[in-house]
Amino acid sequence: MTEAQQPQESPEEMKARKEREKDELYALDISGVEWHSAPGTEQHEERVEIAYLPAGAVAMRSSLEPETVLRYTEAEWTAFVLGARDGEFDLEPAPHNGGAEA
């Protein structure tokens, strides 16, 4: 059965599936993952570090608080990256997002 032929999930089923995915993601042992940070950052500087997990998931942490790790499913990470690229998280609204021209 193709994806287009599969029955649509109800909101309750979708919520349950997402909760299951999150539970599975946080149950993963990530003690041996390789952490990556932006090129050019110094070891003593605070920086965001990410690790790639199975099924396209990503873990993220601050270099200054490595014990606090956030985990994102592939869909969540993709939405975050696309939003960041589009300026969704900019402190000042970008012109293409309804902000004033500079």
mmCIF file of C-alpha atoms in Angstrom:
data_model
loop_
_atom_site.group_PDB
_atom_site.id
_atom_site.type_symbol
_atom_site.label_atom_id
_atom_site.label_comp_id
_atom_site.label_asym_id
_atom_site.label_seq_id
_atom_site.Cartn_x
_atom_site.Cartn_y
_atom_site.Cartn_z
ATOM 1 C CA MET A 1 0.000 0.000 0.000
ATOM 2 C CA THR A 2 1.449 3.376 -0.950
ATOM 3 C CA GLU A 3 1.475 6.314 1.425
ATOM 4 C CA ALA A 4 -1.328 7.969 -0.550
ATOM 5 C CA GLN A 5 -3.488 4.835 -0.147
ATOM 6 C CA GLN A 6 -3.004 4.574 3.637
ATOM 7 C CA PRO A 7 -5.902 5.782 5.772
ATOM 8 C CA GLN A 8 -5.400 9.172 7.428
ATOM 9 C CA GLU A 9 -4.541 9.212 11.123
ATOM 10 C CA SER A 10 -7.019 10.749 13.477
ATOM 11 C CA PRO A 11 -5.679 13.574 15.669
ATOM 12 C CA GLU A 12 -5.635 11.158 18.615
ATOM 13 C CA GLU A 13 -3.695 8.534 16.632
ATOM 14 C CA MET A 14 -1.211 11.143 15.442
ATOM 15 C CA LYS A 15 -0.659 12.415 18.988
ATOM 16 C CA ALA A 16 -0.152 8.848 20.275
ATOM 17 C CA ARG A 17 2.303 8.071 17.448
ATOM 18 C CA LYS A 18 4.315 11.229 18.130
ATOM 19 C CA GLU A 19 4.432 10.450 21.860
ATOM 20 C CA ARG A 20 5.636 6.902 21.059
ATOM 21 C CA GLU A 21 8.340 8.282 18.742
ATOM 22 C CA LYS A 22 9.514 10.707 21.458
ATOM 23 C CA ASP A 23 9.560 7.952 24.102
ATOM 24 C CA GLU A 24 11.629 5.728 21.796
ATOM 25 C CA LEU A 25 13.962 8.605 20.991
ATOM 26 C CA TYR A 26 14.620 9.428 24.652
ATOM 27 C CA ALA A 27 15.103 5.722 25.450
ATOM 28 C CA LEU A 28 18.094 5.531 23.067
ATOM 29 C CA ASP A 29 21.522 5.173 24.675
ATOM 30 C CA ILE A 30 23.483 8.073 23.189
ATOM 31 C CA SER A 31 26.539 7.794 25.429
ATOM 32 C CA GLY A 32 28.773 6.911 22.480
ATOM 33 C CA VAL A 33 27.545 9.422 19.890
ATOM 34 C CA GLU A 34 29.898 11.807 18.133
ATOM 35 C CA TRP A 35 29.087 15.462 18.856
ATOM 36 C CA HIS A 36 29.612 18.114 16.163
ATOM 37 C CA SER A 37 29.804 21.897 16.440
ATOM 38 C CA ALA A 38 30.165 24.703 13.941
ATOM 39 C CA PRO A 39 33.591 24.947 12.323
ATOM 40 C CA GLY A 40 35.829 27.641 13.733
ATOM 41 C CA THR A 41 34.504 27.538 17.283
ATOM 42 C CA GLU A 42 37.037 27.287 20.085
ATOM 43 C CA GLN A 43 36.897 24.612 22.793
ATOM 44 C CA HIS A 44 36.418 27.217 25.556
ATOM 45 C CA GLU A 45 33.565 29.032 23.756
ATOM 46 C CA GLU A 46 29.951 28.160 24.386
ATOM 47 C CA ARG A 47 28.591 26.488 21.281
ATOM 48 C CA VAL A 48 25.689 24.341 20.193
ATOM 49 C CA GLU A 49 26.639 20.738 19.550
ATOM 50 C CA ILE A 50 24.568 18.210 17.629
ATOM 51 C CA ALA A 51 24.752 14.450 17.220
ATOM 52 C CA TYR A 52 23.064 12.449 14.482
ATOM 53 C CA LEU A 53 20.855 9.618 15.758
ATOM 54 C CA PRO A 54 19.098 6.713 14.003
ATOM 55 C CA ALA A 55 16.122 7.369 11.721
ATOM 56 C CA GLY A 56 17.198 10.953 10.979
ATOM 57 C CA ALA A 57 16.786 12.093 14.585
ATOM 58 C CA VAL A 58 19.159 14.646 16.121
ATOM 59 C CA ALA A 59 20.361 15.345 19.662
ATOM 60 C CA MET A 60 21.387 18.882 20.618
ATOM 61 C CA ARG A 61 23.204 20.317 23.645
ATOM 62 C CA SER A 62 25.213 23.298 24.851
ATOM 63 C CA SER A 63 28.944 22.711 25.214
ATOM 64 C CA LEU A 64 28.756 24.341 28.657
ATOM 65 C CA GLU A 65 25.945 22.025 29.849
ATOM 66 C CA PRO A 66 26.625 18.723 28.084
ATOM 67 C CA GLU A 67 24.436 16.771 30.504
ATOM 68 C CA THR A 68 21.307 18.578 29.254
ATOM 69 C CA VAL A 69 20.426 17.050 25.894
ATOM 70 C CA LEU A 70 17.391 17.774 23.746
ATOM 71 C CA ARG A 71 16.332 15.209 21.170
ATOM 72 C CA TYR A 72 14.369 15.841 17.999
ATOM 73 C CA THR A 73 12.691 13.478 15.578
ATOM 74 C CA GLU A 74 13.580 13.874 11.913
ATOM 75 C CA ALA A 75 10.361 15.830 11.278
ATOM 76 C CA GLU A 76 10.971 18.172 14.228
ATOM 77 C CA TRP A 77 14.596 18.791 13.224
ATOM 78 C CA THR A 78 13.635 19.459 9.606
ATOM 79 C CA ALA A 79 10.953 21.939 10.702
ATOM 80 C CA PHE A 80 13.469 23.691 12.976
ATOM 81 C CA VAL A 81 16.168 23.941 10.298
ATOM 82 C CA LEU A 82 13.729 25.212 7.672
ATOM 83 C CA GLY A 83 12.323 27.761 10.135
ATOM 84 C CA ALA A 84 15.813 28.968 11.032
ATOM 85 C CA ARG A 85 16.755 29.311 7.367
ATOM 86 C CA ASP A 86 13.569 31.315 6.779
ATOM 87 C CA GLY A 87 14.317 33.695 9.648
ATOM 88 C CA GLU A 88 11.504 32.421 11.855
ATOM 89 C CA PHE A 89 13.678 32.719 14.971
ATOM 90 C CA ASP A 90 15.382 36.025 14.164
ATOM 91 C CA LEU A 91 15.204 38.573 16.957
ATOM 92 C CA GLU A 92 14.103 41.280 14.539
ATOM 93 C CA PRO A 93 11.510 40.387 11.883
ATOM 94 C CA ALA A 94 13.035 39.878 8.452
ATOM 95 C CA PRO A 95 11.472 41.885 5.578
ATOM 96 C CA HIS A 96 10.043 38.727 3.953
ATOM 97 C CA ASN A 97 8.274 37.854 7.234
ATOM 98 C CA GLY A 98 6.319 41.098 7.507
ATOM 99 C CA GLY A 99 9.119 43.166 9.037
ATOM 100 C CA ALA A 100 10.025 46.668 7.943
ATOM 101 C CA GLU A 101 12.672 47.191 5.297
ATOM 102 C CA ALA A 102 16.086 48.044 6.741
#
